[in-house]
mmCIF file of C-alpha atoms and ligand atoms in Angstrom:
data_model
loop_
_atom_site.group_PDB
_atom_site.id
_atom_site.type_symbol
_atom_site.label_atom_id
_atom_site.label_comp_id
_atom_site.label_asym_id
_atom_site.label_seq_id
_atom_site.Cartn_x
_atom_site.Cartn_y
_atom_site.Cartn_z
ATOM 1 C CA UNK A 1 67.575 136.360 -27.837
ATOM 2 C CA UNK A 2 63.964 135.323 -28.514
ATOM 3 C CA UNK A 3 62.343 132.612 -26.402
ATOM 4 C CA UNK A 4 62.237 129.051 -27.662
ATOM 5 C CA UNK A 5 59.064 127.122 -26.911
ATOM 6 C CA UNK A 6 59.934 123.453 -26.854
ATOM 7 C CA UNK A 7 56.926 121.263 -26.077
ATOM 8 C CA UNK A 8 56.181 117.541 -25.954
ATOM 9 C CA UNK A 9 53.452 114.947 -25.741
ATOM 10 C CA UNK A 10 53.988 112.175 -23.199
ATOM 11 C CA UNK A 11 51.945 109.015 -23.433
ATOM 12 C CA UNK A 12 51.893 105.438 -24.544
ATOM 13 C CA UNK A 13 51.315 104.975 -27.447
ATOM 14 C CA UNK A 14 51.926 108.381 -29.083
ATOM 15 C CA UNK A 15 53.059 107.445 -32.598
ATOM 16 C CA UNK A 16 49.622 108.055 -34.152
ATOM 17 C CA UNK A 17 49.197 111.538 -32.646
ATOM 18 C CA UNK A 18 48.125 114.498 -34.798
ATOM 19 C CA UNK A 19 49.318 116.978 -32.138
ATOM 20 C CA UNK A 20 52.766 117.693 -33.696
ATOM 21 C CA UNK A 21 51.094 118.770 -36.975
ATOM 22 C CA UNK A 22 48.591 120.976 -35.148
ATOM 23 C CA UNK A 23 51.261 122.693 -33.033
ATOM 24 C CA UNK A 24 53.495 123.128 -36.084
ATOM 25 C CA UNK A 25 50.638 125.107 -37.599
ATOM 26 C CA UNK A 26 50.436 127.293 -34.441
ATOM 27 C CA UNK A 27 54.204 127.947 -34.607
ATOM 28 C CA UNK A 28 53.774 128.937 -38.258
ATOM 29 C CA UNK A 29 50.888 131.291 -37.500
ATOM 30 C CA UNK A 30 52.603 132.980 -34.532
ATOM 31 C CA UNK A 31 56.190 133.050 -35.864
ATOM 32 C CA UNK A 32 57.302 131.747 -32.469
ATOM 33 C CA UNK A 33 60.362 129.494 -32.385
ATOM 34 C CA UNK A 34 60.101 125.997 -30.993
ATOM 35 C CA UNK A 35 58.933 122.482 -31.644
ATOM 36 C CA UNK A 36 56.591 119.763 -30.420
ATOM 37 C CA UNK A 37 57.769 116.192 -30.100
ATOM 38 C CA UNK A 38 56.101 112.931 -29.122
ATOM 39 C CA UNK A 39 57.925 111.055 -26.392
ATOM 40 C CA UNK A 40 56.741 107.515 -25.760
ATOM 41 C CA UNK A 41 56.525 107.379 -21.977
ATOM 42 C CA UNK A 42 55.452 104.406 -19.906
ATOM 43 C CA UNK A 43 53.989 104.928 -16.440
ATOM 44 C CA UNK A 44 57.214 104.352 -14.521
ATOM 45 C CA UNK A 45 59.039 106.873 -16.754
ATOM 46 C CA UNK A 46 56.576 109.751 -16.396
ATOM 47 C CA UNK A 47 58.026 111.671 -13.420
ATOM 48 C CA UNK A 48 61.571 111.255 -14.713
ATOM 49 C CA UNK A 49 60.742 112.375 -18.268
ATOM 50 C CA UNK A 50 58.909 115.433 -16.952
ATOM 51 C CA UNK A 51 61.965 116.281 -14.825
ATOM 52 C CA UNK A 52 64.386 115.858 -17.768
ATOM 53 C CA UNK A 53 62.275 118.052 -20.055
ATOM 54 C CA UNK A 54 62.050 120.734 -17.359
ATOM 55 C CA UNK A 55 65.830 120.653 -16.974
ATOM 56 C CA UNK A 56 66.212 120.970 -20.756
ATOM 57 C CA UNK A 57 64.163 124.176 -20.710
ATOM 58 C CA UNK A 58 60.927 122.827 -22.221
ATOM 59 C CA UNK A 59 57.927 125.096 -21.573
ATOM 60 C CA UNK A 60 55.509 122.279 -20.876
ATOM 61 C CA UNK A 61 53.953 119.016 -21.998
ATOM 62 C CA UNK A 62 50.675 117.488 -23.018
ATOM 63 C CA UNK A 63 49.703 114.235 -21.368
ATOM 64 C CA UNK A 64 47.707 111.485 -22.993
ATOM 65 C CA UNK A 65 46.696 107.920 -22.098
ATOM 66 C CA UNK A 66 47.624 106.679 -19.480
ATOM 67 C CA UNK A 67 49.079 109.761 -17.723
ATOM 68 C CA UNK A 68 46.295 112.325 -17.337
ATOM 69 C CA UNK A 69 45.404 111.368 -13.756
ATOM 70 C CA UNK A 70 48.994 110.819 -12.531
ATOM 71 C CA UNK A 71 50.145 114.033 -14.194
ATOM 72 C CA UNK A 72 47.692 116.002 -12.110
ATOM 73 C CA UNK A 73 49.264 114.624 -8.934
ATOM 74 C CA UNK A 74 52.781 115.572 -10.072
ATOM 75 C CA UNK A 75 51.863 119.259 -10.376
ATOM 76 C CA UNK A 76 52.428 121.881 -7.664
ATOM 77 C CA UNK A 77 49.326 123.866 -8.646
ATOM 78 C CA UNK A 78 46.223 122.800 -10.530
ATOM 79 C CA UNK A 79 43.370 124.715 -12.114
ATOM 80 C CA UNK A 80 39.957 124.269 -10.535
ATOM 81 C CA UNK A 81 38.650 122.471 -13.662
ATOM 82 C CA UNK A 82 41.602 120.058 -13.790
ATOM 83 C CA UNK A 83 40.969 119.253 -10.105
ATOM 84 C CA UNK A 84 37.249 118.809 -10.705
ATOM 85 C CA UNK A 85 37.801 116.559 -13.727
ATOM 86 C CA UNK A 86 40.572 114.715 -11.879
ATOM 87 C CA UNK A 87 42.904 114.772 -14.867
ATOM 88 C CA UNK A 88 45.373 117.090 -16.603
ATOM 89 C CA UNK A 89 46.199 117.010 -20.291
ATOM 90 C CA UNK A 90 48.494 120.053 -20.062
ATOM 91 C CA UNK A 91 51.401 120.782 -17.722
ATOM 92 C CA UNK A 92 53.016 124.216 -17.790
ATOM 93 C CA UNK A 93 56.634 124.400 -16.587
ATOM 94 C CA UNK A 94 56.908 127.742 -14.828
ATOM 95 C CA UNK A 95 59.973 129.957 -14.427
ATOM 96 C CA UNK A 96 60.191 129.177 -10.680
ATOM 97 C CA UNK A 97 60.458 125.446 -11.571
ATOM 98 C CA UNK A 98 56.950 124.658 -10.355
ATOM 99 C CA UNK A 99 54.435 122.806 -12.533
ATOM 100 C CA UNK A 100 50.933 124.077 -13.229
ATOM 101 C CA UNK A 101 48.328 121.528 -14.362
ATOM 102 C CA UNK A 102 45.378 122.391 -16.570
ATOM 103 C CA UNK A 103 42.738 120.419 -18.459
ATOM 104 C CA UNK A 104 42.020 121.875 -21.896
ATOM 105 C CA UNK A 105 39.975 118.867 -23.125
ATOM 106 C CA UNK A 106 36.802 120.331 -21.624
ATOM 107 C CA UNK A 107 37.454 123.672 -23.329
ATOM 108 C CA UNK A 108 38.089 121.897 -26.617
ATOM 109 C CA UNK A 109 34.804 120.043 -26.353
ATOM 110 C CA UNK A 110 32.782 123.086 -25.231
ATOM 111 C CA UNK A 111 34.065 125.428 -27.929
ATOM 112 C CA UNK A 112 33.693 122.837 -30.669
ATOM 113 C CA UNK A 113 29.935 122.540 -30.068
ATOM 114 C CA UNK A 114 27.894 124.564 -32.575
ATOM 115 C CA UNK A 115 26.343 127.554 -30.785
ATOM 116 C CA UNK A 116 22.758 126.461 -31.530
ATOM 117 C CA UNK A 117 23.480 123.048 -29.981
ATOM 118 C CA UNK A 118 24.973 124.731 -26.896
ATOM 119 C CA UNK A 119 21.988 127.025 -26.510
ATOM 120 C CA UNK A 120 19.094 124.754 -27.440
ATOM 121 C CA UNK A 121 20.069 121.350 -26.030
ATOM 122 C CA UNK A 122 18.627 120.300 -22.688
ATOM 123 C CA UNK A 123 18.770 116.509 -22.739
ATOM 124 C CA UNK A 124 22.012 114.672 -23.496
ATOM 125 C CA UNK A 125 23.001 111.032 -23.770
ATOM 126 C CA UNK A 126 26.624 110.217 -22.946
ATOM 127 C CA UNK A 127 28.063 106.858 -23.956
ATOM 128 C CA UNK A 128 30.905 105.772 -21.646
ATOM 129 C CA UNK A 129 32.045 107.180 -18.307
ATOM 130 C CA UNK A 130 35.859 107.409 -18.577
ATOM 131 C CA UNK A 131 38.272 110.340 -18.533
ATOM 132 C CA UNK A 132 36.902 112.106 -21.600
ATOM 133 C CA UNK A 133 33.315 111.736 -20.319
ATOM 134 C CA UNK A 134 34.413 113.695 -17.228
ATOM 135 C CA UNK A 135 35.712 116.519 -19.426
ATOM 136 C CA UNK A 136 32.454 116.422 -21.431
ATOM 137 C CA UNK A 137 30.273 116.612 -18.307
ATOM 138 C CA UNK A 138 32.383 119.488 -16.957
ATOM 139 C CA UNK A 139 31.851 121.317 -20.261
ATOM 140 C CA UNK A 140 28.104 120.621 -20.424
ATOM 141 C CA UNK A 141 27.708 122.543 -17.182
ATOM 142 C CA UNK A 142 28.429 125.656 -19.269
ATOM 143 C CA UNK A 143 25.531 124.877 -21.630
ATOM 144 C CA UNK A 144 21.782 124.563 -21.093
ATOM 145 C CA UNK A 145 21.929 120.784 -20.566
ATOM 146 C CA UNK A 146 19.916 119.888 -17.470
ATOM 147 C CA UNK A 147 19.535 116.120 -17.891
ATOM 148 C CA UNK A 148 22.043 113.405 -18.794
ATOM 149 C CA UNK A 149 21.325 109.764 -19.579
ATOM 150 C CA UNK A 150 24.579 107.881 -19.131
ATOM 151 C CA UNK A 151 25.046 104.564 -20.958
ATOM 152 C CA UNK A 152 27.733 102.267 -19.566
ATOM 153 C CA UNK A 153 28.786 98.682 -19.903
ATOM 154 C CA UNK A 154 28.178 96.188 -17.142
ATOM 155 C CA UNK A 155 31.546 96.326 -15.373
ATOM 156 C CA UNK A 156 32.484 97.402 -11.860
ATOM 157 C CA UNK A 157 34.904 99.913 -13.406
ATOM 158 C CA UNK A 158 32.108 101.563 -15.410
ATOM 159 C CA UNK A 159 29.727 101.495 -12.420
ATOM 160 C CA UNK A 160 32.282 103.253 -10.205
ATOM 161 C CA UNK A 161 33.085 105.814 -12.893
ATOM 162 C CA UNK A 162 29.370 106.486 -13.423
ATOM 163 C CA UNK A 163 28.880 107.260 -9.720
ATOM 164 C CA UNK A 164 31.892 109.595 -9.759
ATOM 165 C CA UNK A 165 30.528 111.309 -12.877
ATOM 166 C CA UNK A 166 27.167 111.925 -11.188
ATOM 167 C CA UNK A 167 28.968 113.541 -8.249
ATOM 168 C CA UNK A 168 30.911 115.834 -10.597
ATOM 169 C CA UNK A 169 27.864 117.968 -11.441
ATOM 170 C CA UNK A 170 25.157 117.374 -8.819
ATOM 171 C CA UNK A 171 22.900 120.038 -10.358
ATOM 172 C CA UNK A 172 22.515 118.046 -13.596
ATOM 173 C CA UNK A 173 19.917 115.265 -13.396
ATOM 174 C CA UNK A 174 21.629 111.927 -14.134
ATOM 175 C CA UNK A 175 20.249 108.502 -14.983
ATOM 176 C CA UNK A 176 22.546 105.549 -15.568
ATOM 177 C CA UNK A 177 21.647 102.685 -17.958
ATOM 178 C CA UNK A 178 23.462 99.580 -19.132
ATOM 179 C CA UNK A 179 24.169 99.119 -22.848
ATOM 180 C CA UNK A 180 22.651 95.618 -22.438
ATOM 181 C CA UNK A 181 19.331 97.118 -21.369
ATOM 182 C CA UNK A 182 18.847 100.434 -23.142
ATOM 183 C CA UNK A 183 15.702 102.454 -22.425
ATOM 184 C CA UNK A 184 13.587 103.864 -25.230
ATOM 185 C CA UNK A 185 14.583 107.518 -25.513
ATOM 186 C CA UNK A 186 12.861 109.624 -28.147
ATOM 187 C CA UNK A 187 13.596 113.195 -27.135
ATOM 188 C CA UNK A 188 17.359 113.531 -26.845
ATOM 189 C CA UNK A 189 19.030 116.746 -28.102
ATOM 190 C CA UNK A 190 22.663 115.649 -28.020
ATOM 191 C CA UNK A 191 24.299 112.194 -28.115
ATOM 192 C CA UNK A 192 28.020 111.964 -27.342
ATOM 193 C CA UNK A 193 30.177 108.892 -27.792
ATOM 194 C CA UNK A 194 33.091 108.871 -25.357
ATOM 195 C CA UNK A 195 33.794 105.128 -25.655
ATOM 196 C CA UNK A 196 36.560 103.896 -27.970
ATOM 197 C CA UNK A 197 34.043 101.745 -29.904
ATOM 198 C CA UNK A 198 34.557 102.342 -33.642
ATOM 199 C CA UNK A 199 38.023 103.836 -33.417
ATOM 200 C CA UNK A 200 40.969 102.728 -35.488
ATOM 201 C CA UNK A 201 42.406 99.605 -33.885
ATOM 202 C CA UNK A 202 38.933 98.438 -32.801
ATOM 203 C CA UNK A 203 36.204 96.923 -34.964
ATOM 204 C CA UNK A 204 35.456 99.763 -37.410
ATOM 205 C CA UNK A 205 31.965 98.413 -38.231
ATOM 206 C CA UNK A 206 30.911 98.547 -34.602
ATOM 207 C CA UNK A 207 28.823 101.343 -33.108
ATOM 208 C CA UNK A 208 28.091 101.835 -29.409
ATOM 209 C CA UNK A 209 24.399 102.312 -30.282
ATOM 210 C CA UNK A 210 22.216 99.824 -32.180
ATOM 211 C CA UNK A 211 20.585 101.255 -35.329
ATOM 212 C CA UNK A 212 17.105 100.668 -33.929
ATOM 213 C CA UNK A 213 17.905 103.054 -31.064
ATOM 214 C CA UNK A 214 18.446 105.843 -33.599
ATOM 215 C CA UNK A 215 15.170 105.012 -35.340
ATOM 216 C CA UNK A 216 13.258 105.996 -32.188
ATOM 217 C CA UNK A 217 14.721 109.490 -31.933
ATOM 218 C CA UNK A 218 11.984 111.918 -32.903
ATOM 219 C CA UNK A 219 13.979 115.144 -32.542
ATOM 220 C CA UNK A 220 15.349 115.814 -36.040
ATOM 221 C CA UNK A 221 17.735 118.421 -34.532
ATOM 222 C CA UNK A 222 19.396 115.817 -32.317
ATOM 223 C CA UNK A 223 23.176 116.331 -32.666
ATOM 224 C CA UNK A 224 25.620 113.397 -32.737
ATOM 225 C CA UNK A 225 29.155 113.950 -31.445
ATOM 226 C CA UNK A 226 31.837 111.263 -31.598
ATOM 227 C CA UNK A 227 35.033 112.079 -29.700
ATOM 228 C CA UNK A 228 36.864 109.686 -32.038
ATOM 229 C CA UNK A 229 38.647 111.398 -34.967
ATOM 230 C CA UNK A 230 40.291 108.366 -36.556
ATOM 231 C CA UNK A 231 38.481 107.214 -38.639
ATOM 232 C CA UNK A 232 36.975 110.604 -39.474
ATOM 233 C CA UNK A 233 33.539 109.027 -39.799
ATOM 234 C CA UNK A 234 32.771 106.206 -37.404
ATOM 235 C CA UNK A 235 29.840 103.852 -37.892
ATOM 236 C CA UNK A 236 28.105 105.774 -35.072
ATOM 237 C CA UNK A 237 28.340 109.031 -37.063
ATOM 238 C CA UNK A 238 27.644 107.410 -40.424
ATOM 239 C CA UNK A 239 24.397 105.793 -39.294
ATOM 240 C CA UNK A 240 23.261 109.073 -37.705
ATOM 241 C CA UNK A 241 24.014 111.052 -40.868
ATOM 242 C CA UNK A 242 22.221 108.457 -43.006
ATOM 243 C CA UNK A 243 19.114 109.287 -40.987
ATOM 244 C CA UNK A 244 19.564 113.021 -41.625
ATOM 245 C CA UNK A 245 21.028 113.968 -38.238
ATOM 246 C CA UNK A 246 23.886 116.480 -37.903
ATOM 247 C CA UNK A 247 27.090 115.629 -36.087
ATOM 248 C CA UNK A 248 30.854 115.909 -35.859
ATOM 249 C CA UNK A 249 33.896 113.835 -35.023
ATOM 250 C CA UNK A 250 36.536 114.603 -32.379
ATOM 251 C CA UNK A 251 38.966 116.549 -34.587
ATOM 252 C CA UNK A 252 37.741 120.025 -33.623
ATOM 253 C CA UNK A 253 37.940 119.106 -29.937
ATOM 254 C CA UNK A 254 41.488 117.859 -30.445
ATOM 255 C CA UNK A 255 42.433 121.013 -32.358
ATOM 256 C CA UNK A 256 40.933 123.346 -29.781
ATOM 257 C CA UNK A 257 42.407 121.584 -26.728
ATOM 258 C CA UNK A 258 45.780 121.973 -28.469
ATOM 259 C CA UNK A 259 45.113 125.658 -29.150
ATOM 260 C CA UNK A 260 44.263 126.378 -25.500
ATOM 261 C CA UNK A 261 47.379 124.491 -24.358
ATOM 262 C CA UNK A 262 49.588 126.388 -26.841
ATOM 263 C CA UNK A 263 48.233 129.688 -25.517
ATOM 264 C CA UNK A 264 48.980 128.664 -21.923
ATOM 265 C CA UNK A 265 52.580 127.770 -22.764
ATOM 266 C CA UNK A 266 53.316 130.825 -24.889
ATOM 267 C CA UNK A 267 51.096 133.567 -23.440
ATOM 268 C CA UNK A 268 49.529 134.121 -26.884
ATOM 269 C CA UNK A 269 45.882 135.266 -26.773
ATOM 270 C CA UNK A 270 43.416 132.582 -27.918
ATOM 271 C CA UNK A 271 41.646 135.102 -30.177
ATOM 272 C CA UNK A 272 44.881 135.974 -31.978
ATOM 273 C CA UNK A 273 45.289 132.436 -33.294
ATOM 274 C CA UNK A 274 43.108 131.692 -36.271
ATOM 275 C CA UNK A 275 40.543 129.021 -35.501
ATOM 276 C CA UNK A 276 40.994 126.475 -38.215
ATOM 277 C CA UNK A 277 38.335 123.945 -37.324
ATOM 278 C CA UNK A 278 37.242 121.734 -40.163
HETATM 279 P P1 NAP B 1 38.807 105.849 -20.919
HETATM 280 O O1 NAP B 1 39.106 106.749 -19.765
HETATM 281 O O2 NAP B 1 39.458 104.537 -21.015
HETATM 282 O O3 NAP B 1 37.197 105.657 -20.946
HETATM 283 C C1 NAP B 1 36.557 104.855 -21.891
HETATM 284 C C2 NAP B 1 35.139 104.538 -21.413
HETATM 285 O O4 NAP B 1 34.534 103.731 -22.430
HETATM 286 C C3 NAP B 1 35.072 103.755 -20.118
HETATM 287 O O5 NAP B 1 33.898 104.108 -19.428
HETATM 288 C C4 NAP B 1 34.997 102.309 -20.620
HETATM 289 O O6 NAP B 1 34.372 101.433 -19.719
HETATM 290 C C5 NAP B 1 34.115 102.495 -21.841
HETATM 291 N N1 NAP B 1 34.290 101.423 -22.806
HETATM 292 C C6 NAP B 1 35.446 100.970 -23.335
HETATM 293 N N2 NAP B 1 35.201 99.955 -24.198
HETATM 294 C C7 NAP B 1 33.855 99.763 -24.174
HETATM 295 C C8 NAP B 1 32.980 98.844 -24.817
HETATM 296 N N3 NAP B 1 33.457 97.921 -25.670
HETATM 297 N N4 NAP B 1 31.648 98.928 -24.553
HETATM 298 C C9 NAP B 1 31.169 99.848 -23.703
HETATM 299 N N5 NAP B 1 31.939 100.743 -23.051
HETATM 300 C C10 NAP B 1 33.272 100.712 -23.282
HETATM 301 O O7 NAP B 1 39.132 106.583 -22.312
HETATM 302 P P2 NAP B 1 39.000 108.137 -22.651
HETATM 303 O O8 NAP B 1 40.280 108.828 -22.354
HETATM 304 O O9 NAP B 1 37.743 108.645 -22.058
HETATM 305 O O10 NAP B 1 38.896 108.086 -24.258
HETATM 306 C C11 NAP B 1 37.734 107.543 -24.869
HETATM 307 C C12 NAP B 1 37.701 107.885 -26.360
HETATM 308 O O11 NAP B 1 37.685 109.310 -26.525
HETATM 309 C C13 NAP B 1 38.921 107.386 -27.144
HETATM 310 O O12 NAP B 1 38.472 106.951 -28.399
HETATM 311 C C14 NAP B 1 39.780 108.637 -27.302
HETATM 312 O O13 NAP B 1 40.574 108.583 -28.466
HETATM 313 C C15 NAP B 1 38.716 109.710 -27.419
HETATM 314 N N6 NAP B 1 39.201 111.031 -26.982
HETATM 315 C C16 NAP B 1 39.177 112.049 -27.887
HETATM 316 C C17 NAP B 1 39.618 113.312 -27.526
HETATM 317 C C18 NAP B 1 39.584 114.432 -28.529
HETATM 318 O O14 NAP B 1 40.239 115.460 -28.299
HETATM 319 N N7 NAP B 1 38.850 114.304 -29.601
HETATM 320 C C19 NAP B 1 40.075 113.559 -26.217
HETATM 321 C C20 NAP B 1 40.069 112.487 -25.294
HETATM 322 C C21 NAP B 1 39.634 111.219 -25.699
HETATM 323 P P3 NAP B 1 35.178 100.630 -18.564
HETATM 324 O O15 NAP B 1 35.418 101.614 -17.449
HETATM 325 O O16 NAP B 1 34.212 99.559 -18.174
HETATM 326 O O17 NAP B 1 36.449 100.131 -19.145
#
């Protein structure tokens, strides 16, 4: 009898997720049998839901807000990148009943960057210092980025996260600035929004960067990356594109993190799945 690969996304909320559609496409391409369901899971239900799915023979789960950090702690083994980032978005249920934790967000981000941006960018600006910023910084280590300007809001949470982010990659030069007091930066190569500002459910007209900040950027090759994929074009991306800059939203990152997770669960080679980035 052929294997059945039942998979799930645990988080709260999960109703809006595009992951079931993406994994359905992987099942179609590979002819593997299985399914991917979204299971609304509040914090106190996480360990129990993971246990039930393991007992039911599921091959693994994705974790989303607010479970990426807790999920890491529930695993028996973790990859070095998941440990470094301090969060897991993928748990693999192994045959010996142990759980392996991986973070594929950083891979999704890294492999979604255009190759010229990866090779030619040295100075990056990162907006926000939360979980996804950690995955982004981990990924940037694999590029030629040597300097990061981190923009955060004036909260103790952001300040603490910024210090932890600096410690993540001590060989990258970091400077931290408050959104309330932005420096004049003219020579950035890559600007990445990891805050939720502009996403569906927030004020869609809002951008984390004021328009006048963009007017000072002299590098016409500066690349704008918004981790948000809904809406597909945030105000941050729209204002950048209006000024002739290139950029992308978070869909390719989402697609690729899903692809790497699917390959971990099924043993399929990454190269054998068609890359269908938009
Ligand atoms: P998170 O851990 O909550 O981090 C969000 C960061 O943004 C924190 O530093 C937070 O600051 C800051 N922030 C929130 N609201 C802000 C505001 N109004 N002004 C300034 N800073 C603000 O969230 P996350 O998991 O990193 O996710 C962030 C975004 O990335 C979400 O839109 C999510 O959908 C997207 N994302 C996309 C992908 C993908 O595959 N494309 C993957 C992961 C995440 P405080 O610490 O002060 O609260």
